[in-house]
CSV table of C-alpha atoms in Angstrom, one decimal:
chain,number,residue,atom,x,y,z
A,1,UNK,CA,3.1,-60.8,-13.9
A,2,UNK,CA,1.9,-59.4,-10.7
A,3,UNK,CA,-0.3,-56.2,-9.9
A,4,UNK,CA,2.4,-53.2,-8.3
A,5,UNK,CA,1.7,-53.0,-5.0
A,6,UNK,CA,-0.7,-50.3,-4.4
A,7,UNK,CA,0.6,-47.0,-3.5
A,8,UNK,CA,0.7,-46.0,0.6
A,9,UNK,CA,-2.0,-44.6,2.1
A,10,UNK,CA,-1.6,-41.0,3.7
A,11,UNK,CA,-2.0,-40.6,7.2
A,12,UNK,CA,-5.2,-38.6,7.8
A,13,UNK,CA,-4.2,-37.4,10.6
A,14,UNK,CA,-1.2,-35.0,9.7
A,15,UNK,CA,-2.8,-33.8,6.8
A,16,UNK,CA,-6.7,-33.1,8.1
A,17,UNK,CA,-4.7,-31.2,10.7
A,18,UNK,CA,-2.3,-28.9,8.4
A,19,UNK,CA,-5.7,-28.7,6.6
A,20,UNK,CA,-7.0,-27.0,9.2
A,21,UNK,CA,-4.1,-25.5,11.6
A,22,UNK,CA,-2.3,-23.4,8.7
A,23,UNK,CA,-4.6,-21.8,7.3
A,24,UNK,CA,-6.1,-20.7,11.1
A,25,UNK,CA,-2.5,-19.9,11.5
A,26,UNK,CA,-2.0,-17.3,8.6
A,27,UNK,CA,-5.3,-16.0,9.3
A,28,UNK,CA,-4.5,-15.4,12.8
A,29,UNK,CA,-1.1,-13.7,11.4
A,30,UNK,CA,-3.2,-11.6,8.9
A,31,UNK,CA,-5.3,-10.3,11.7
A,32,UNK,CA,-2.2,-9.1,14.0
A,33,UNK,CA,-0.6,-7.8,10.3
A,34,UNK,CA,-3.8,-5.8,9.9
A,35,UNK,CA,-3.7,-5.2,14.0
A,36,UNK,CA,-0.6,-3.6,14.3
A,37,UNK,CA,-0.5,-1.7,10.9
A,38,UNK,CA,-3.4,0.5,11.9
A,39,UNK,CA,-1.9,1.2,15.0
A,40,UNK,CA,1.7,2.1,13.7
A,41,UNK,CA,0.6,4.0,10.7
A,42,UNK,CA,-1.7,6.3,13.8
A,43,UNK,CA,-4.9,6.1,11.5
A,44,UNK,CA,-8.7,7.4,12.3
A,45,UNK,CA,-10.1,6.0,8.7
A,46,UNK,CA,-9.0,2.5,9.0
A,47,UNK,CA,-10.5,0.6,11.6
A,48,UNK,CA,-8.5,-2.7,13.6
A,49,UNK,CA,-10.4,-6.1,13.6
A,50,UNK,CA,-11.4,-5.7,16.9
A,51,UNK,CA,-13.2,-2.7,16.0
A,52,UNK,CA,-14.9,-4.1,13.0
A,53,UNK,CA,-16.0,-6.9,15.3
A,54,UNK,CA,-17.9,-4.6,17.6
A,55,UNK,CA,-19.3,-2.5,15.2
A,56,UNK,CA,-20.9,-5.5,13.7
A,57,UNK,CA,-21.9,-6.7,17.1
A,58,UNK,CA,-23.3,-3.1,17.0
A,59,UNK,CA,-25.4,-3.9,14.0
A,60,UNK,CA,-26.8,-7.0,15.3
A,61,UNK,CA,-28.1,-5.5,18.5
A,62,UNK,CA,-29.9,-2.6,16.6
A,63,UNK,CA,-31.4,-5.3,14.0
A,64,UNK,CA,-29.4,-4.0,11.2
A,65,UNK,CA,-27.0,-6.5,10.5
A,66,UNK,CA,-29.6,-8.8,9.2
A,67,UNK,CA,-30.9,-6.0,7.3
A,68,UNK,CA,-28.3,-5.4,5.3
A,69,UNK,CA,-27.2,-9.2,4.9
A,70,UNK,CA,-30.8,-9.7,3.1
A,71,UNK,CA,-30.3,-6.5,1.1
A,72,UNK,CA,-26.8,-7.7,0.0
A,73,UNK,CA,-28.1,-10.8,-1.2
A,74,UNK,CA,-31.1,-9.5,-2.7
A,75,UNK,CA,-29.0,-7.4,-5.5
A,76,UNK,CA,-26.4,-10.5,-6.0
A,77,UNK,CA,-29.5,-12.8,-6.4
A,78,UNK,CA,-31.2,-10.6,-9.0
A,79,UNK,CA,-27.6,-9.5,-10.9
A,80,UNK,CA,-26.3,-13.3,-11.2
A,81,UNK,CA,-29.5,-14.3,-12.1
A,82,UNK,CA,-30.6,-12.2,-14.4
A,83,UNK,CA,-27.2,-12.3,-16.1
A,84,UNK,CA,-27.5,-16.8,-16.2
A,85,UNK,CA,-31.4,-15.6,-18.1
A,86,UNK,CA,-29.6,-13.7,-20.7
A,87,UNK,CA,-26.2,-15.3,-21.1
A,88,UNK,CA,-26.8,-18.7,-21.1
A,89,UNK,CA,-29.4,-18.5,-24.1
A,90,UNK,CA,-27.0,-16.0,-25.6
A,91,UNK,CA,-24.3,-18.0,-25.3
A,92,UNK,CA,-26.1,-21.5,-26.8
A,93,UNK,CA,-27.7,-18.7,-29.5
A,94,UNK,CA,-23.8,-17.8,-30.3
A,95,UNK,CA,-22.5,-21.3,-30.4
A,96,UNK,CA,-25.5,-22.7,-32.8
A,97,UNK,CA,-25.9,-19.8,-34.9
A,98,UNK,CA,-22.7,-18.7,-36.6
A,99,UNK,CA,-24.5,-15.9,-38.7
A,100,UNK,CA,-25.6,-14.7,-34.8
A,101,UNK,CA,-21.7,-15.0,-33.9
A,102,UNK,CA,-20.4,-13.5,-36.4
A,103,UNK,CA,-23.1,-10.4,-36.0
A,104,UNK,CA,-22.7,-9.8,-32.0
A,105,UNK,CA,-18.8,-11.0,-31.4
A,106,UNK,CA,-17.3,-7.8,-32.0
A,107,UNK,CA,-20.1,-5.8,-29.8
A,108,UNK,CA,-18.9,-8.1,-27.1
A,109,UNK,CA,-15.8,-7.8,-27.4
A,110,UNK,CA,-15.9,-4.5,-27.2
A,111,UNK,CA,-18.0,-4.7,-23.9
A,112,UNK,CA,-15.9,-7.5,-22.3
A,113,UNK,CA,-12.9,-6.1,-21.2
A,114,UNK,CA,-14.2,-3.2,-19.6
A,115,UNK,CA,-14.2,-3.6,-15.6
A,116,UNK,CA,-17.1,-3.4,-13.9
A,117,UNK,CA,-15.8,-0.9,-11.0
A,118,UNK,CA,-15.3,1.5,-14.6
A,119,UNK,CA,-19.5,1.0,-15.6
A,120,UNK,CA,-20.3,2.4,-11.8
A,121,UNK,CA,-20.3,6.2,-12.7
A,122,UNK,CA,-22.6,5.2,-15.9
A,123,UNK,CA,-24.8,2.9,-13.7
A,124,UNK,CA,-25.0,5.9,-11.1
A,125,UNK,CA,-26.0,8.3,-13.8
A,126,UNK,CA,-28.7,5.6,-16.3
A,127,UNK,CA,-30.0,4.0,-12.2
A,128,UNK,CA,-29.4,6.5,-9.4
A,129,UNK,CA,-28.6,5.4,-6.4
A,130,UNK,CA,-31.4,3.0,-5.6
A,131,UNK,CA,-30.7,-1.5,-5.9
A,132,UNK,CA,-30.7,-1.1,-10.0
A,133,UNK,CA,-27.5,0.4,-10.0
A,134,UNK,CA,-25.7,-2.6,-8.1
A,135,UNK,CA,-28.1,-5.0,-9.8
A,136,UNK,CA,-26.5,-3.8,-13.0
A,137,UNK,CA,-23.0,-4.0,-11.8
A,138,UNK,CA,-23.5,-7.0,-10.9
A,139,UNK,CA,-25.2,-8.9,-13.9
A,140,UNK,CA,-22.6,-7.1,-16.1
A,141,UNK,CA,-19.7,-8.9,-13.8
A,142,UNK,CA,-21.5,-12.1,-14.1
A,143,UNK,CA,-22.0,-11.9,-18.0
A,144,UNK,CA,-18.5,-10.9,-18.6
A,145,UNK,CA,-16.3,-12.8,-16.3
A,146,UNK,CA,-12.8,-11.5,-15.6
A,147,UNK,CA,-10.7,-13.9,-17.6
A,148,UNK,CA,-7.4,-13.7,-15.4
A,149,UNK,CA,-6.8,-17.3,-13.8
């Protein structure tokens, strides 16, 4: 008994280049899409990608860009990590401890399901409108994952 020959090899070429090219290709599709719908539908509110692209060229020449970049990341930073400091020790606590389980299951499930674009007026109200509010929206996302793959 011989070994089966092993299978081919794929050319590298072809396929690092579809890799590459069709995915630039519906991007560049999405932009004209996105291009010429603003123009047809005559709109003032929605802006083309050329003029997103200067007014973030804007931003960078007045030093704001960066700004806002570092702020962004600021409230993700403290949400997501705040929310791996209280589920991950929940979560072992839950999976150790069925008494625990049993006790705080049907709180969560209760809190789960609920989107976290729906907790933004109650974040608003308990925060203001100051980094808490995201910070919450965020660690609440992060606890409670959407389950929708």
């Amino acid at each position: 008994m011989s070994d089966p020959a092993p299978p081919p090899v794929a050319r590298r070429g072809g396929f690092a280049s579809a890799q590459f090219i069709l995915p630039g290709i519906v991007g560049i599709v999405f932009l004209v899409a996105w291009h010429f719908a603003v123009k047809i539908s005559g709109s003032d509110i929605f802006p083309t990608p050329l003029q997103v692209w200067s007014g973030l060229g804007e931003l960078a020449q007045q030093g704001l860009l960066l700004k806002y970049i570092v702020a962004s990341l600021f409230r993700v930073s403290w949400g997501f990590g705040l929310a791996v400091l209280v589920g991950v020790p929940l979560g072992l606590v839950l999976g150790w401890f069925k008494p625990a389980f049993l006790a705080l299951n049907p709180f969560i499930q209760i809190l789960r399901p609920i989107s976290p674009i729906a907790w933004i007026p109650v974040a608003i109200l308990w925060f203001g409108v100051k980094d808490t509010a995201p910070v919450f929206l965020i660690f609440l996302a992060s606890v409670f994952p959407s389950s929708t793959l």
